[in-house]
């Protein structure tokens, strides 16, 4: 243990020690700017307001949030600006088209402004005075979107007029800054909350995600005029980290809803349509043309790939202006419902998101997850594992999905493709948990729980909140909450699962060891979560593997001996 913590942290000021006296001082003196900035950011972020926190403020339903954000995005434009610009003049110029509710600037290979008008009509007014550029040797495809390019007739002189544009960041903190913040924290609980604050999507990033969907909707509307493009996955389920991909759902069913109103009397009008042999083929055809459209006409959409033979066909592309990697699917309504379920779980107890973010960051730090598809665990699976673990606490911190279903009323009823996706959506009907365990304890117990889980025979099931016999032989079986015959982690190989188990045991061991050393004054180590995120943990694991006994087993035994000796000590003390 003593040698742990070299590498990245050797270059950091290790002022932050696990000393009760030093920590508050460190917080005030060593990094006032960063902490203040972090707090400022949290106040700005709607994440906590929307998803609830300790202060039991009323939480908005998922559908309400989606509706508000979507409507906001429709009144918003994205403008690529010159690097030097006077914010005041820029806003004055745009105000000619109507009052502006909100705006912000950000940098991503250039300066961009996101401007939200009060009225949708202002967007049309701006479009009316906007020209299609003449490009000299190249030819422009005249697509009139809400993504503009602003040019200055006379560029601002560097010295004469200093631009006063403040840019928000759209990226997560560097690992150096993160370690500094974690080392300055007051407790492991504080570390987990700090990590959440630093990595969660900011208000601006969330707005940019809804705006990007809205811009893509404009392109898809060229074929399907009443379609809706909705974000789902971690962009909206409250577990998104800055930099996560943007999952989009092309919803064509809204069109169906409009047409049902049109039936009257004895007449029923139907559109003449082309028929194809299956729903899947229809999905592939729709995504294929939308993919073409994005490729040819979508401003800022680059690297368009049509991945139509996947289990869930999709179009993948980069949206250059926002920097988002986008996955567009259709006929994927159940995933939207899982996002709503995860959003509810995230909002039910303030510990859920903090724990999920830390586990996601821990997994990323040790290459257990990757942005490239493969045999690794996904963030979605990790989130479901945390939810399951929290359902297993005594008393439970989170209710089972079956219980949420019993609280549902007629309005909540939801059947998608024959799957019952019903659960209560009114937060007021769910009693808060009586469990008061600290995040520190939960983190430690999470690693212990999954370090010892019988993955070979049991399946993880958040519907029932208890292990079940595995119905098939995949190394890791996590039941899809709605499509119960599916395993959301079918892709995970035995070796990746073993790596997860090894690291979980090692991490539990580190935290237990720290408990033992808590009062040792000479321990100049990164501590708590910071120690768990160090790349050297993984390196130590591979070194340890070379020794005789399997590292994971040795750690398991060590852990058990630490636990039994601390139980003996406490019994002796009590006696
Ligand atoms: N999904 C699913 N079954 C899977 C994989 C994904 O139902 N086997 C759904 C989940 O609702 C998930 C969403 O598709 O949230 C998006 O998947 P993905 O992008 O892989 O996960 P995210 O939760 O968005 O996490 P990340 O931040 O890694 O993108
Ligand atoms: Mg995603």
Coordinates of C-alpha atoms and ligand atoms in Angstrom, one line a residue, residues 232-235 244-247, ligand 2:
X232 CA -32.5 9.7 -25.1
X233 CA -29.8 7.8 -23.1
X234 CA -27.3 9.6 -20.9
X235 CA -28.0 13.0 -22.5
X244 CA -20.9 11.6 -23.7
X245 CA -22.5 10.7 -27.1
X246 CA -25.9 12.1 -28.1
X247 CA -28.4 9.3 -28.7
Ligands
LIG2 MG1 -25.3 7.3 -25.0

